XYZ file of N, CA, C and O in Angstrom:
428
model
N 119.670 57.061 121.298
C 118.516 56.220 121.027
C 117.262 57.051 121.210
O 117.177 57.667 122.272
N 116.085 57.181 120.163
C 115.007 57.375 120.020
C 114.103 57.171 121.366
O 114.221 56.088 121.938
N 113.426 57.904 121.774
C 112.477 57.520 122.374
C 111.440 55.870 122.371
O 111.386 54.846 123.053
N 110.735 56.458 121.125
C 110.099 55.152 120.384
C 111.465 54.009 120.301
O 111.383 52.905 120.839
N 112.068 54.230 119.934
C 113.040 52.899 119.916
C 113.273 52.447 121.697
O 113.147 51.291 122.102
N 113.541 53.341 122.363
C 113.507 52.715 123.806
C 112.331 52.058 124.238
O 112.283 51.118 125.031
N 111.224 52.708 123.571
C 109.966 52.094 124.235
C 109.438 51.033 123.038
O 108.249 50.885 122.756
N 110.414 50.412 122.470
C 110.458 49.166 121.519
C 109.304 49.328 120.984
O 108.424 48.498 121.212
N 108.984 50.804 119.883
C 107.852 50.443 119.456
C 108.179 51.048 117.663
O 107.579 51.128 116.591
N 109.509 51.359 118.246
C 110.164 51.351 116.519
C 111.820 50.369 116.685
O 112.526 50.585 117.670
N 112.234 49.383 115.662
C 113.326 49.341 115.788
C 112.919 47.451 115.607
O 113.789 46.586 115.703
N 111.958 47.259 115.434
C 111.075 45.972 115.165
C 111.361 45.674 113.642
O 112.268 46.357 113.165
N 110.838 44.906 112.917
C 110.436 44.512 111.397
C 110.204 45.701 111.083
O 109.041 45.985 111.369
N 110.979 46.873 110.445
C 110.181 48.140 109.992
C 109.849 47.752 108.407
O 110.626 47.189 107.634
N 108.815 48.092 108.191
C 108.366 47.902 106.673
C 108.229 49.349 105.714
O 107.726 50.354 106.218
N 108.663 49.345 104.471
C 108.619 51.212 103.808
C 106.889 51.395 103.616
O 106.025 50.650 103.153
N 106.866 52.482 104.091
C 105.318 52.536 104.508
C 105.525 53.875 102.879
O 106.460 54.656 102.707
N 104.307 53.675 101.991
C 104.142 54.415 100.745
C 104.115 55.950 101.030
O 103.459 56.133 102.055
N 104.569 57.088 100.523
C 104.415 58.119 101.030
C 103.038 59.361 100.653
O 102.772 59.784 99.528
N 102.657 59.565 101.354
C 101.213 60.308 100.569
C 101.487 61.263 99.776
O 102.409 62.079 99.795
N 100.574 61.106 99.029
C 100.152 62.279 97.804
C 101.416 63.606 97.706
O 102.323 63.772 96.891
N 101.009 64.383 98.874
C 102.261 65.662 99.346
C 103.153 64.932 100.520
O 102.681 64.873 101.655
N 104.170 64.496 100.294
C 104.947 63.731 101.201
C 105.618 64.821 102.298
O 106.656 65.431 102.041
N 105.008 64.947 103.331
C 105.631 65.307 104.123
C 106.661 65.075 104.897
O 107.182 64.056 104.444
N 107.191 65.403 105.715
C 108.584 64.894 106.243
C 108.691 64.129 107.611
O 109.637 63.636 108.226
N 107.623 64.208 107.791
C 107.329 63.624 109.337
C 107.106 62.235 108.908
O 107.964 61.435 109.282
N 106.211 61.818 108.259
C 105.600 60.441 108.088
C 106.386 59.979 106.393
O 106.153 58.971 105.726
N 107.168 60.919 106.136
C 108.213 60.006 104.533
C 109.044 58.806 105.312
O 109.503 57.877 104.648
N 109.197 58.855 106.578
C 110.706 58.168 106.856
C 109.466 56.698 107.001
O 108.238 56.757 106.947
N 110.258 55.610 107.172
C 109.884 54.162 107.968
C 109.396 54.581 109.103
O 109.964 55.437 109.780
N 108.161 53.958 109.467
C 107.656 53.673 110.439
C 106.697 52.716 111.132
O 107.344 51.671 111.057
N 105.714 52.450 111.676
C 104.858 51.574 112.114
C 103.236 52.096 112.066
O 102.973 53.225 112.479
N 102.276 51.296 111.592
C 101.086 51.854 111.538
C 100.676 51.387 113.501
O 101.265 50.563 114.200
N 99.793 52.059 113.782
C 99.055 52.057 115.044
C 97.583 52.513 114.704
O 97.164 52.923 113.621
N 96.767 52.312 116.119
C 95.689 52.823 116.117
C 95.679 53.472 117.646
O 95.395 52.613 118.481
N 95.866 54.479 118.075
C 95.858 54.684 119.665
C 95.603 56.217 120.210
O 96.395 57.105 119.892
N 94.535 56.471 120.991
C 93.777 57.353 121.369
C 95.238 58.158 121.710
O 96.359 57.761 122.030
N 94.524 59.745 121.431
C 95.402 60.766 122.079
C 95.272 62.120 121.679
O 94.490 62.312 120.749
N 95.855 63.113 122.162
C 94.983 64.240 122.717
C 95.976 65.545 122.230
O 97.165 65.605 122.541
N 95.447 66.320 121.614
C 96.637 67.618 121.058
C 96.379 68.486 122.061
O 95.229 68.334 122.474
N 96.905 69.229 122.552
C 96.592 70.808 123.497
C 97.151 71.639 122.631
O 98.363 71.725 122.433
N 96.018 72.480 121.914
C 96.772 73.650 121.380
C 97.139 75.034 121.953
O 96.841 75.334 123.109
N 97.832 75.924 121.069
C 98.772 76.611 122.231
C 97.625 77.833 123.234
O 97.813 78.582 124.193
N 96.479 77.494 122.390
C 95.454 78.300 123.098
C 94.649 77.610 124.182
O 93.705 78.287 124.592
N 94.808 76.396 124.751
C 94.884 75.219 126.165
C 93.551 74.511 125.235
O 92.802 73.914 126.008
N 93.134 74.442 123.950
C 92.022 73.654 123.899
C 92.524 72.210 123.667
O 93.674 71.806 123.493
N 91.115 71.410 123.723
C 92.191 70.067 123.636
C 91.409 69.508 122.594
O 90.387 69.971 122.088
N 92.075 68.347 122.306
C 91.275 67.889 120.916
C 91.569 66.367 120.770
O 92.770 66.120 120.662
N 90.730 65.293 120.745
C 90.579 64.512 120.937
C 91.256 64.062 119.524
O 90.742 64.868 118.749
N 91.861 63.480 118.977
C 92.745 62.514 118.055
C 92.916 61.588 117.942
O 92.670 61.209 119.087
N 93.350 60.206 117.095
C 93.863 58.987 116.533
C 95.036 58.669 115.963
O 94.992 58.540 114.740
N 96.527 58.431 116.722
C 97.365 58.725 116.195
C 96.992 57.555 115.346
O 96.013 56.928 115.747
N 97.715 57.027 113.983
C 97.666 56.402 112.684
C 99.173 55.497 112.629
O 99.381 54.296 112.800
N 100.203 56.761 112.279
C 101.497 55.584 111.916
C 102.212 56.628 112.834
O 101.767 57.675 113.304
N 103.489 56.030 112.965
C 103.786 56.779 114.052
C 105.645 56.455 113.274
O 105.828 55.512 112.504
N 106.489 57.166 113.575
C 107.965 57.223 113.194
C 108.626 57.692 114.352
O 108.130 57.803 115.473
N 109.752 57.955 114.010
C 110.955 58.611 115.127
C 110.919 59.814 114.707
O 111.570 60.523 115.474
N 110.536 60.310 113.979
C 110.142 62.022 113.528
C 109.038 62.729 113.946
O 108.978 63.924 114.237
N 107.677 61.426 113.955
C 106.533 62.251 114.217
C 105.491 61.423 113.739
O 105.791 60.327 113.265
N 104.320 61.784 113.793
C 103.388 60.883 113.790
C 102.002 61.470 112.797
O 101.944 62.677 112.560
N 100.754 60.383 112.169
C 99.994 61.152 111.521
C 99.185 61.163 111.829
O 98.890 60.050 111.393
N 98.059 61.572 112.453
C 96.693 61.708 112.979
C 95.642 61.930 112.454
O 95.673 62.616 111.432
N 94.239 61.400 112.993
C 92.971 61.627 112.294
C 92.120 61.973 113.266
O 92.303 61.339 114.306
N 90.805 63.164 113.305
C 89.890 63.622 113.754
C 89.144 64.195 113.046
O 89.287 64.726 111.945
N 87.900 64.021 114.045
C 86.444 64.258 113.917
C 86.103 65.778 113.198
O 85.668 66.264 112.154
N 86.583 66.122 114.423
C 86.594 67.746 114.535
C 87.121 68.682 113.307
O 88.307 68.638 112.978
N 86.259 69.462 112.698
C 86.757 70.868 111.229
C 87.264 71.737 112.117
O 86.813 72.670 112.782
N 88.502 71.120 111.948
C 88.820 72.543 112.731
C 90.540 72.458 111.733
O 91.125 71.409 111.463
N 91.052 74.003 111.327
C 92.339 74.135 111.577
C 93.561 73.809 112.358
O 93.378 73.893 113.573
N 94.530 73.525 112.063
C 95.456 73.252 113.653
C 96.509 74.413 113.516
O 96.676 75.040 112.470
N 97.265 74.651 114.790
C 97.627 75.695 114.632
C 99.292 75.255 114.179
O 99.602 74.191 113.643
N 99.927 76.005 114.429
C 101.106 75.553 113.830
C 102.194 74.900 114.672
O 103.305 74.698 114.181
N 101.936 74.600 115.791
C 102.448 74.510 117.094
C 101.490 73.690 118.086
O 100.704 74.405 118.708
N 101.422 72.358 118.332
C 100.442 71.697 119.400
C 101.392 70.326 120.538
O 102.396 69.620 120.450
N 100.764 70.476 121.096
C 101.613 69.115 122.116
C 100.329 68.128 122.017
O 99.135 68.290 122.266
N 101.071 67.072 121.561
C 100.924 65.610 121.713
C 100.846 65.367 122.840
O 101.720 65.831 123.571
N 99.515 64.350 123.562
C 99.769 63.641 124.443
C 98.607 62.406 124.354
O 97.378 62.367 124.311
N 100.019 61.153 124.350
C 99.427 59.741 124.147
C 99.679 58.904 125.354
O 100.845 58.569 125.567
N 99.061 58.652 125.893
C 99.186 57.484 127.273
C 100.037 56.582 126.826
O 101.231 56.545 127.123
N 99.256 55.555 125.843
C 99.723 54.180 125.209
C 101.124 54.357 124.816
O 101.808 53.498 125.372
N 101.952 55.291 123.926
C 102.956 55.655 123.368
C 103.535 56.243 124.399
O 104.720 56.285 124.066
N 103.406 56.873 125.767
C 104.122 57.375 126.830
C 105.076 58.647 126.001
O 106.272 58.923 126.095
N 103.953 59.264 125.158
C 104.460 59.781 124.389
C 103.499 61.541 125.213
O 102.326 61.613 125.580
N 104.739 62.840 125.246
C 104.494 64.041 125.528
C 105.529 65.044 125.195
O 106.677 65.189 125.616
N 104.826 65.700 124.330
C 105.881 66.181 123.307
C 105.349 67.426 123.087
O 104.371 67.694 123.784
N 105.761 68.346 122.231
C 105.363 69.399 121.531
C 105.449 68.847 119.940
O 105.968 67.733 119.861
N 105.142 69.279 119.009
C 105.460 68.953 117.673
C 104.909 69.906 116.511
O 103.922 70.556 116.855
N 105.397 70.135 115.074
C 104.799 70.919 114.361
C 103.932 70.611 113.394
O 104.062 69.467 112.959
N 102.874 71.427 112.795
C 102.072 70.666 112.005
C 102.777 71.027 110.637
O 103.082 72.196 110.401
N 103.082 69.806 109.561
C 103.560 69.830 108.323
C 102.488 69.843 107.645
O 102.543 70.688 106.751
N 101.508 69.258 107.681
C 100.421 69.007 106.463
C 99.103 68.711 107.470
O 98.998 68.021 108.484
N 98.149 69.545 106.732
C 96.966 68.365 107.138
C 95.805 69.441 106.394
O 95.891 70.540 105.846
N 94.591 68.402 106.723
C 93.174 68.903 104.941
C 92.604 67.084 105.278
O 93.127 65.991 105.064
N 91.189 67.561 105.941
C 90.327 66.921 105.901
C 90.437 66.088 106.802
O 90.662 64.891 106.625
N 90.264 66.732 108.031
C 90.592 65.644 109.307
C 91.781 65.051 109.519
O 91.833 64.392 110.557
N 92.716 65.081 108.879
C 93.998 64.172 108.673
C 95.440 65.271 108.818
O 95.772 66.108 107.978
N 96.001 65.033 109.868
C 97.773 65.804 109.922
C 98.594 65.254 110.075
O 98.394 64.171 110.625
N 100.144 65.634 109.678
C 100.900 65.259 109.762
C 101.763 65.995 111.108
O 101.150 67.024 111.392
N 102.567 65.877 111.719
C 103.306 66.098 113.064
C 104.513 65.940 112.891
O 104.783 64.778 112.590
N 105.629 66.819 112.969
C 107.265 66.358 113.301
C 107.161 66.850 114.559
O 106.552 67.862 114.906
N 108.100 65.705 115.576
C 107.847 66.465 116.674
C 109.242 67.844 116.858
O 110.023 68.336 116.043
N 109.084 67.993 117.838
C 110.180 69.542 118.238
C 110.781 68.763 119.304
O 111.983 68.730 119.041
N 110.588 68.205 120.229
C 111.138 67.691 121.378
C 110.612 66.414 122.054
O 109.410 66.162 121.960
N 111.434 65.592 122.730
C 110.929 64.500 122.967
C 111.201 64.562 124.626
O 112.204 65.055 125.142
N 110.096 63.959 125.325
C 110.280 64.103 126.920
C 109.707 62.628 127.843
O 108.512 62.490 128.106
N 110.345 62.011 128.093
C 109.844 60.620 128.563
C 108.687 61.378 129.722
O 108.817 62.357 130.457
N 107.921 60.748 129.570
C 106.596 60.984 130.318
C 106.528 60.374 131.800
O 105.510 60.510 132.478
């Protein structure tokens, strides 16, 4: 069992959520839209303030403020989602990424 499915926040009414433009692989599968503060550490310790968006058992899609590149490699960390992870970046262009995670670690 999934993380997110233990923490009953996938495994509900899942609805097929449309896949974007370049369908990445993190956010193609079913998942749940959200809105919930949270924080990347990239592998160089900066941190970066984020919005996770929809969230899956693969990974999640995020939005920020900040022009910045991401690197290819960042850890997730969401309070609300009790979510602390590492994960990779699949896509992202214009404030907006996509995330598969690499490992899942109950917080």
């Amino acid at each position: 069992m999934s993380l997110l499915k233990a923490l009953g926040l996938l495994g509900r009414e899942r609805e097929e959520i449309a896949a974007p433009e370049a369908a990445p692989e993190a956010c193609a599968e079913t998942g749940r839209a959200v809105f919930q503060d949270a924080e990347l550490i990239l592998e160089d310790y900066h941190h970066l303030r984020v919005v996770i968006t929809h969230v899956t058992e693969q990974g999640v899609r995020i939005a920020y403020a900040a022009r910045t590149e991401l690197q290819f490699r960042v850890r997730v960390v969401a309070f609300g989602l009790k979510l602390k992870c590492w994960a990779r970046v699949v896509a992202q262009g214009d404030g907006v990424a996509e995330l598969a995670f690499e490992l899942h670690e109950p917080y």
